[in-house]
PDB file of N, CA and C in Angstrom:
ATOM      1  N   MET D  24     -49.398  94.478 -53.095  1.00  0.00           N
ATOM      2  CA  MET D  24     -50.304  94.433 -51.976  1.00  0.00           C
ATOM      3  C   MET D  24     -50.422  95.819 -51.361  1.00  0.00           C
ATOM      4  N   GLN D  25     -51.657  96.225 -51.044  1.00  0.00           N
ATOM      5  CA  GLN D  25     -51.821  97.577 -50.398  1.00  0.00           C
ATOM      6  C   GLN D  25     -52.551  97.380 -49.083  1.00  0.00           C
ATOM      7  N   TYR D  26     -52.338  98.306 -48.156  1.00  0.00           N
ATOM      8  CA  TYR D  26     -52.896  98.272 -46.865  1.00  0.00           C
ATOM      9  C   TYR D  26     -53.607  99.551 -46.536  1.00  0.00           C
ATOM     10  N   LEU D  27     -54.637  99.460 -45.679  1.00  0.00           N
ATOM     11  CA  LEU D  27     -55.330 100.665 -45.176  1.00  0.00           C
ATOM     12  C   LEU D  27     -54.770 100.881 -43.796  1.00  0.00           C
ATOM     13  N   VAL D  28     -54.289 102.068 -43.496  1.00  0.00           N
ATOM     14  CA  VAL D  28     -53.809 102.374 -42.181  1.00  0.00           C
ATOM     15  C   VAL D  28     -54.667 103.493 -41.655  1.00  0.00           C
ATOM     16  N   ASN D  29     -55.302 103.211 -40.476  1.00  0.00           N
ATOM     17  CA  ASN D  29     -56.066 104.196 -39.800  1.00  0.00           C
ATOM     18  C   ASN D  29     -55.221 104.799 -38.668  1.00  0.00           C
ATOM     19  N   ALA D  30     -55.297 106.045 -38.395  1.00  0.00           N
ATOM     20  CA  ALA D  30     -54.480 106.686 -37.381  1.00  0.00           C
ATOM     21  C   ALA D  30     -55.286 107.634 -36.618  1.00  0.00           C
ATOM     22  N   ILE D  31     -54.927 107.891 -35.386  1.00  0.00           N
ATOM     23  CA  ILE D  31     -55.613 108.899 -34.531  1.00  0.00           C
ATOM     24  C   ILE D  31     -55.392 110.273 -35.194  1.00  0.00           C
ATOM     25  N   ASP D  32     -56.400 111.031 -35.234  1.00  0.00           N
ATOM     26  CA  ASP D  32     -56.265 112.370 -35.905  1.00  0.00           C
ATOM     27  C   ASP D  32     -56.029 113.397 -34.743  1.00  0.00           C
ATOM     28  N   TYR D  33     -55.064 114.244 -34.945  1.00  0.00           N
ATOM     29  CA  TYR D  33     -54.715 115.245 -33.951  1.00  0.00           C
ATOM     30  C   TYR D  33     -55.576 116.528 -34.144  1.00  0.00           C
ATOM     31  N   CYS D  34     -56.342 116.640 -35.147  1.00  0.00           N
ATOM     32  CA  CYS D  34     -57.224 117.826 -35.362  1.00  0.00           C
ATOM     33  C   CYS D  34     -58.288 117.901 -34.245  1.00  0.00           C
ATOM     34  N   SER D  35     -58.740 116.751 -33.824  1.00  0.00           N
ATOM     35  CA  SER D  35     -59.822 116.789 -32.842  1.00  0.00           C
ATOM     36  C   SER D  35     -59.220 116.552 -31.409  1.00  0.00           C
ATOM     37  N   GLU D  36     -57.916 116.648 -31.335  1.00  0.00           N
ATOM     38  CA  GLU D  36     -57.139 116.489 -30.086  1.00  0.00           C
ATOM     39  C   GLU D  36     -57.353 115.141 -29.511  1.00  0.00           C
ATOM     40  N   SER D  37     -57.633 114.100 -30.286  1.00  0.00           N
ATOM     41  CA  SER D  37     -57.797 112.722 -29.786  1.00  0.00           C
ATOM     42  C   SER D  37     -56.477 112.078 -29.653  1.00  0.00           C
ATOM     43  N   GLY D  38     -55.427 112.639 -30.151  1.00  0.00           N
ATOM     44  CA  GLY D  38     -54.073 112.023 -30.110  1.00  0.00           C
ATOM     45  C   GLY D  38     -53.156 113.030 -29.423  1.00  0.00           C
ATOM     46  N   THR D  39     -52.027 112.498 -28.965  1.00  0.00           N
ATOM     47  CA  THR D  39     -51.026 113.379 -28.251  1.00  0.00           C
ATOM     48  C   THR D  39     -50.147 113.971 -29.332  1.00  0.00           C
ATOM     49  N   THR D  40     -49.389 115.022 -28.854  1.00  0.00           N
ATOM     50  CA  THR D  40     -48.429 115.688 -29.731  1.00  0.00           C
ATOM     51  C   THR D  40     -47.344 114.716 -30.225  1.00  0.00           C
ATOM     52  N   GLN D  41     -46.863 113.799 -29.274  1.00  0.00           N
ATOM     53  CA  GLN D  41     -45.875 112.813 -29.631  1.00  0.00           C
ATOM     54  C   GLN D  41     -46.519 111.837 -30.737  1.00  0.00           C
ATOM     55  N   GLU D  42     -47.767 111.519 -30.591  1.00  0.00           N
ATOM     56  CA  GLU D  42     -48.326 110.618 -31.618  1.00  0.00           C
ATOM     57  C   GLU D  42     -48.439 111.357 -32.947  1.00  0.00           C
ATOM     58  N   ALA D  43     -48.678 112.648 -32.957  1.00  0.00           N
ATOM     59  CA  ALA D  43     -48.766 113.355 -34.247  1.00  0.00           C
ATOM     60  C   ALA D  43     -47.376 113.401 -34.879  1.00  0.00           C
ATOM     61  N   VAL D  44     -46.350 113.635 -34.146  1.00  0.00           N
ATOM     62  CA  VAL D  44     -44.986 113.681 -34.616  1.00  0.00           C
ATOM     63  C   VAL D  44     -44.659 112.323 -35.237  1.00  0.00           C
ATOM     64  N   ALA D  45     -44.969 111.248 -34.510  1.00  0.00           N
ATOM     65  CA  ALA D  45     -44.647 109.898 -35.000  1.00  0.00           C
ATOM     66  C   ALA D  45     -45.479 109.530 -36.305  1.00  0.00           C
ATOM     67  N   MET D  46     -46.708 110.008 -36.349  1.00  0.00           N
ATOM     68  CA  MET D  46     -47.524 109.751 -37.616  1.00  0.00           C
ATOM     69  C   MET D  46     -46.978 110.567 -38.767  1.00  0.00           C
ATOM     70  N   ASN D  47     -46.569 111.820 -38.502  1.00  0.00           N
ATOM     71  CA  ASN D  47     -45.980 112.593 -39.604  1.00  0.00           C
ATOM     72  C   ASN D  47     -44.692 111.970 -40.081  1.00  0.00           C
ATOM     73  N   ALA D  48     -43.869 111.466 -39.176  1.00  0.00           N
ATOM     74  CA  ALA D  48     -42.644 110.815 -39.579  1.00  0.00           C
ATOM     75  C   ALA D  48     -42.872 109.506 -40.401  1.00  0.00           C
ATOM     76  N   PHE D  49     -43.891 108.800 -39.950  1.00  0.00           N
ATOM     77  CA  PHE D  49     -44.243 107.514 -40.653  1.00  0.00           C
ATOM     78  C   PHE D  49     -44.777 107.864 -42.082  1.00  0.00           C
ATOM     79  N   ASN D  50     -45.610 108.898 -42.211  1.00  0.00           N
ATOM     80  CA  ASN D  50     -46.141 109.239 -43.494  1.00  0.00           C
ATOM     81  C   ASN D  50     -45.042 109.712 -44.409  1.00  0.00           C
ATOM     82  N   LYS D  51     -44.136 110.520 -43.916  1.00  0.00           N
ATOM     83  CA  LYS D  51     -43.018 110.990 -44.783  1.00  0.00           C
ATOM     84  C   LYS D  51     -42.154 109.762 -45.221  1.00  0.00           C
ATOM     85  N   LYS D  52     -41.925 108.759 -44.377  1.00  0.00           N
ATOM     86  CA  LYS D  52     -41.200 107.622 -44.734  1.00  0.00           C
ATOM     87  C   LYS D  52     -41.908 106.878 -45.846  1.00  0.00           C
ATOM     88  N   LEU D  53     -43.259 106.755 -45.723  1.00  0.00           N
ATOM     89  CA  LEU D  53     -43.999 106.082 -46.800  1.00  0.00           C
ATOM     90  C   LEU D  53     -43.893 106.773 -48.150  1.00  0.00           C
ATOM     91  N   VAL D  54     -43.922 108.132 -48.113  1.00  0.00           N
ATOM     92  CA  VAL D  54     -43.776 108.892 -49.259  1.00  0.00           C
ATOM     93  C   VAL D  54     -42.345 108.734 -49.882  1.00  0.00           C
ATOM     94  N   THR D  55     -41.292 108.794 -49.104  1.00  0.00           N
ATOM     95  CA  THR D  55     -39.951 108.671 -49.507  1.00  0.00           C
ATOM     96  C   THR D  55     -39.748 107.307 -50.182  1.00  0.00           C
ATOM     97  N   MET D  56     -40.331 106.240 -49.605  1.00  0.00           N
ATOM     98  CA  MET D  56     -40.158 104.890 -50.063  1.00  0.00           C
ATOM     99  C   MET D  56     -41.016 104.520 -51.276  1.00  0.00           C
ATOM    100  N   GLY D  57     -41.953 105.452 -51.618  1.00  0.00           N
ATOM    101  CA  GLY D  57     -42.857 105.312 -52.789  1.00  0.00           C
ATOM    102  C   GLY D  57     -44.084 104.414 -52.510  1.00  0.00           C
ATOM    103  N   TYR D  58     -44.394 104.276 -51.275  1.00  0.00           N
ATOM    104  CA  TYR D  58     -45.572 103.445 -50.864  1.00  0.00           C
ATOM    105  C   TYR D  58     -46.819 104.228 -50.614  1.00  0.00           C
ATOM    106  N   TRP D  59     -46.696 105.559 -50.564  1.00  0.00           N
ATOM    107  CA  TRP D  59     -47.855 106.414 -50.210  1.00  0.00           C
ATOM    108  C   TRP D  59     -48.823 106.375 -51.395  1.00  0.00           C
ATOM    109  N   VAL D  60     -50.139 106.215 -51.072  1.00  0.00           N
ATOM    110  CA  VAL D  60     -51.145 106.227 -52.117  1.00  0.00           C
ATOM    111  C   VAL D  60     -52.006 107.423 -51.951  1.00  0.00           C
ATOM    112  N   PHE D  61     -52.632 107.650 -50.851  1.00  0.00           N
ATOM    113  CA  PHE D  61     -53.426 108.922 -50.523  1.00  0.00           C
ATOM    114  C   PHE D  61     -53.728 108.955 -49.081  1.00  0.00           C
ATOM    115  N   ALA D  62     -54.216 110.086 -48.684  1.00  0.00           N
ATOM    116  CA  ALA D  62     -54.707 110.381 -47.320  1.00  0.00           C
ATOM    117  C   ALA D  62     -56.000 111.037 -47.398  1.00  0.00           C
ATOM    118  N   ALA D  63     -56.903 110.723 -46.446  1.00  0.00           N
ATOM    119  CA  ALA D  63     -58.215 111.422 -46.417  1.00  0.00           C
ATOM    120  C   ALA D  63     -58.740 111.420 -44.995  1.00  0.00           C
ATOM    121  N   GLY D  64     -59.426 112.449 -44.701  1.00  0.00           N
ATOM    122  CA  GLY D  64     -60.045 112.426 -43.273  1.00  0.00           C
ATOM    123  C   GLY D  64     -61.513 111.948 -43.369  1.00  0.00           C
ATOM    124  N   LEU D  65     -61.961 111.613 -42.174  1.00  0.00           N
ATOM    125  CA  LEU D  65     -63.322 111.102 -42.008  1.00  0.00           C
ATOM    126  C   LEU D  65     -64.103 112.107 -41.201  1.00  0.00           C
ATOM    127  N   ALA D  66     -65.400 112.236 -41.413  1.00  0.00           N
ATOM    128  CA  ALA D  66     -66.191 113.074 -40.578  1.00  0.00           C
ATOM    129  C   ALA D  66     -66.295 112.510 -39.164  1.00  0.00           C
ATOM    130  N   ASP D  67     -66.766 113.342 -38.272  1.00  0.00           N
ATOM    131  CA  ASP D  67     -67.023 112.919 -36.837  1.00  0.00           C
ATOM    132  C   ASP D  67     -67.932 111.688 -36.872  1.00  0.00           C
ATOM    133  N   PRO D  68     -67.659 110.731 -36.026  1.00  0.00           N
ATOM    134  CA  PRO D  68     -68.520 109.489 -35.980  1.00  0.00           C
ATOM    135  C   PRO D  68     -69.984 109.760 -35.799  1.00  0.00           C
ATOM    136  N   THR D  69     -70.352 110.877 -35.142  1.00  0.00           N
ATOM    137  CA  THR D  69     -71.834 111.133 -34.951  1.00  0.00           C
ATOM    138  C   THR D  69     -72.475 111.530 -36.311  1.00  0.00           C
ATOM    139  N   ALA D  70     -71.695 111.831 -37.319  1.00  0.00           N
ATOM    140  CA  ALA D  70     -72.247 112.211 -38.631  1.00  0.00           C
ATOM    141  C   ALA D  70     -72.249 111.000 -39.592  1.00  0.00           C
ATOM    142  N   SER D  71     -71.890 109.807 -39.086  1.00  0.00           N
ATOM    143  CA  SER D  71     -71.712 108.698 -39.990  1.00  0.00           C
ATOM    144  C   SER D  71     -73.005 107.949 -40.312  1.00  0.00           C
ATOM    145  N   THR D  72     -72.909 107.203 -41.404  1.00  0.00           N
ATOM    146  CA  THR D  72     -74.009 106.366 -41.863  1.00  0.00           C
ATOM    147  C   THR D  72     -73.422 105.013 -42.160  1.00  0.00           C
ATOM    148  N   VAL D  73     -73.967 103.966 -41.536  1.00  0.00           N
ATOM    149  CA  VAL D  73     -73.560 102.583 -41.801  1.00  0.00           C
ATOM    150  C   VAL D  73     -74.337 102.027 -43.008  1.00  0.00           C
ATOM    151  N   ILE D  74     -73.679 101.444 -43.986  1.00  0.00           N
ATOM    152  CA  ILE D  74     -74.365 100.832 -45.164  1.00  0.00           C
ATOM    153  C   ILE D  74     -74.031  99.356 -45.109  1.00  0.00           C
ATOM    154  N   ASP D  75     -75.078  98.576 -44.979  1.00  0.00           N
ATOM    155  CA  ASP D  75     -74.927  97.079 -44.983  1.00  0.00           C
ATOM    156  C   ASP D  75     -75.319  96.620 -46.425  1.00  0.00           C
ATOM    157  N   GLY D  76     -74.336  96.127 -47.130  1.00  0.00           N
ATOM    158  CA  GLY D  76     -74.639  95.669 -48.484  1.00  0.00           C
ATOM    159  C   GLY D  76     -74.603  94.157 -48.602  1.00  0.00           C
ATOM    160  N   SER D  77     -74.815  93.478 -47.471  1.00  0.00           N
ATOM    161  CA  SER D  77     -74.745  91.996 -47.438  1.00  0.00           C
ATOM    162  C   SER D  77     -75.953  91.383 -48.045  1.00  0.00           C
ATOM    163  N   GLY D  78     -77.100  92.094 -48.059  1.00  0.00           N
ATOM    164  CA  GLY D  78     -78.335  91.495 -48.575  1.00  0.00           C
ATOM    165  C   GLY D  78     -78.646  91.872 -49.979  1.00  0.00           C
ATOM    166  N   ASN D  79     -79.862  91.566 -50.405  1.00  0.00           N
ATOM    167  CA  ASN D  79     -80.247  91.936 -51.798  1.00  0.00           C
ATOM    168  C   ASN D  79     -80.312  93.453 -52.035  1.00  0.00           C
ATOM    169  N   GLU D  80     -80.686  94.202 -50.987  1.00  0.00           N
ATOM    170  CA  GLU D  80     -80.763  95.681 -51.080  1.00  0.00           C
ATOM    171  C   GLU D  80     -79.939  96.257 -49.934  1.00  0.00           C
ATOM    172  N   PRO D  81     -79.219  97.357 -50.200  1.00  0.00           N
ATOM    173  CA  PRO D  81     -78.395  97.981 -49.111  1.00  0.00           C
ATOM    174  C   PRO D  81     -79.344  98.516 -48.045  1.00  0.00           C
ATOM    175  N   VAL D  82     -78.897  98.416 -46.818  1.00  0.00           N
ATOM    176  CA  VAL D  82     -79.635  98.963 -45.622  1.00  0.00           C
ATOM    177  C   VAL D  82     -78.769 100.054 -45.053  1.00  0.00           C
ATOM    178  N   PHE D  83     -79.377 101.300 -44.945  1.00  0.00           N
ATOM    179  CA  PHE D  83     -78.642 102.455 -44.499  1.00  0.00           C
ATOM    180  C   PHE D  83     -79.139 102.802 -43.018  1.00  0.00           C
ATOM    181  N   THR D  84     -78.157 102.903 -42.140  1.00  0.00           N
ATOM    182  CA  THR D  84     -78.500 103.195 -40.729  1.00  0.00           C
ATOM    183  C   THR D  84     -77.760 104.458 -40.383  1.00  0.00           C
ATOM    184  N   ASP D  85     -78.437 105.502 -39.877  1.00  0.00           N
ATOM    185  CA  ASP D  85     -77.800 106.715 -39.375  1.00  0.00           C
ATOM    186  C   ASP D  85     -77.282 106.603 -37.930  1.00  0.00           C
ATOM    187  N   CYS D  86     -76.077 106.103 -37.828  1.00  0.00           N
ATOM    188  CA  CYS D  86     -75.427 105.892 -36.540  1.00  0.00           C
ATOM    189  C   CYS D  86     -73.969 105.583 -36.795  1.00  0.00           C
ATOM    190  N   PRO D  87     -73.218 105.849 -35.704  1.00  0.00           N
ATOM    191  CA  PRO D  87     -71.688 105.533 -35.833  1.00  0.00           C
ATOM    192  C   PRO D  87     -71.345 104.153 -35.498  1.00  0.00           C
ATOM    193  N   PHE D  88     -72.324 103.307 -35.225  1.00  0.00           N
ATOM    194  CA  PHE D  88     -71.955 101.969 -34.828  1.00  0.00           C
ATOM    195  C   PHE D  88     -72.375 100.888 -35.770  1.00  0.00           C
ATOM    196  N   VAL D  89     -71.596  99.823 -35.877  1.00  0.00           N
ATOM    197  CA  VAL D  89     -71.913  98.692 -36.754  1.00  0.00           C
ATOM    198  C   VAL D  89     -71.639  97.417 -35.999  1.00  0.00           C
ATOM    199  N   GLU D  90     -72.497  96.418 -36.164  1.00  0.00           N
ATOM    200  CA  GLU D  90     -72.312  95.135 -35.500  1.00  0.00           C
ATOM    201  C   GLU D  90     -71.376  94.270 -36.317  1.00  0.00           C
ATOM    202  N   THR D  91     -70.098  94.344 -36.065  1.00  0.00           N
ATOM    203  CA  THR D  91     -69.138  93.556 -36.775  1.00  0.00           C
ATOM    204  C   THR D  91     -67.795  93.415 -35.938  1.00  0.00           C
ATOM    205  N   LYS D  92     -66.992  92.533 -36.344  1.00  0.00           N
ATOM    206  CA  LYS D  92     -65.721  92.392 -35.662  1.00  0.00           C
ATOM    207  C   LYS D  92     -64.624  93.377 -36.247  1.00  0.00           C
ATOM    208  N   GLU D  93     -64.917  93.924 -37.480  1.00  0.00           N
ATOM    209  CA  GLU D  93     -63.996  94.784 -38.091  1.00  0.00           C
ATOM    210  C   GLU D  93     -64.757  96.068 -38.526  1.00  0.00           C
ATOM    211  N   CYS D  94     -64.091  97.195 -38.296  1.00  0.00           N
ATOM    212  CA  CYS D  94     -64.803  98.456 -38.670  1.00  0.00           C
ATOM    213  C   CYS D  94     -63.686  99.524 -38.871  1.00  0.00           C
ATOM    214  N   ALA D  95     -63.861 100.354 -39.879  1.00  0.00           N
ATOM    215  CA  ALA D  95     -62.948 101.463 -40.155  1.00  0.00           C
ATOM    216  C   ALA D  95     -63.735 102.704 -39.782  1.00  0.00           C
ATOM    217  N   ALA D  96     -63.303 103.510 -38.869  1.00  0.00           N
ATOM    218  CA  ALA D  96     -64.032 104.732 -38.493  1.00  0.00           C
ATOM    219  C   ALA D  96     -62.953 105.833 -38.186  1.00  0.00           C
ATOM    220  N   GLY D  97     -63.458 107.001 -37.985  1.00  0.00           N
ATOM    221  CA  GLY D  97     -62.490 108.085 -37.644  1.00  0.00           C
ATOM    222  C   GLY D  97     -63.168 109.423 -37.420  1.00  0.00           C
ATOM    223  N   HIS D  98     -62.408 110.325 -37.186  1.00  0.00           N
ATOM    224  CA  HIS D  98     -62.900 111.727 -36.918  1.00  0.00           C
ATOM    225  C   HIS D  98     -62.776 112.600 -38.168  1.00  0.00           C
TER     226      HIS D  98
END
């Protein structure tokens, strides 16, 4: 089983120094235990595009918002 973990990014100063230290410690623990798969950053939400693939054809919307209960987003 694999999980997606989203975390506050400290590059845009949206998280505190304490949060950054805790995230780094958590990441190191994942690596040490062999659970780490990969890490990647996301662009600023204002640069996002929502793709709705629930219909016959995908619908692209240039905006950072999506009408759903679940959403993965980041900076």
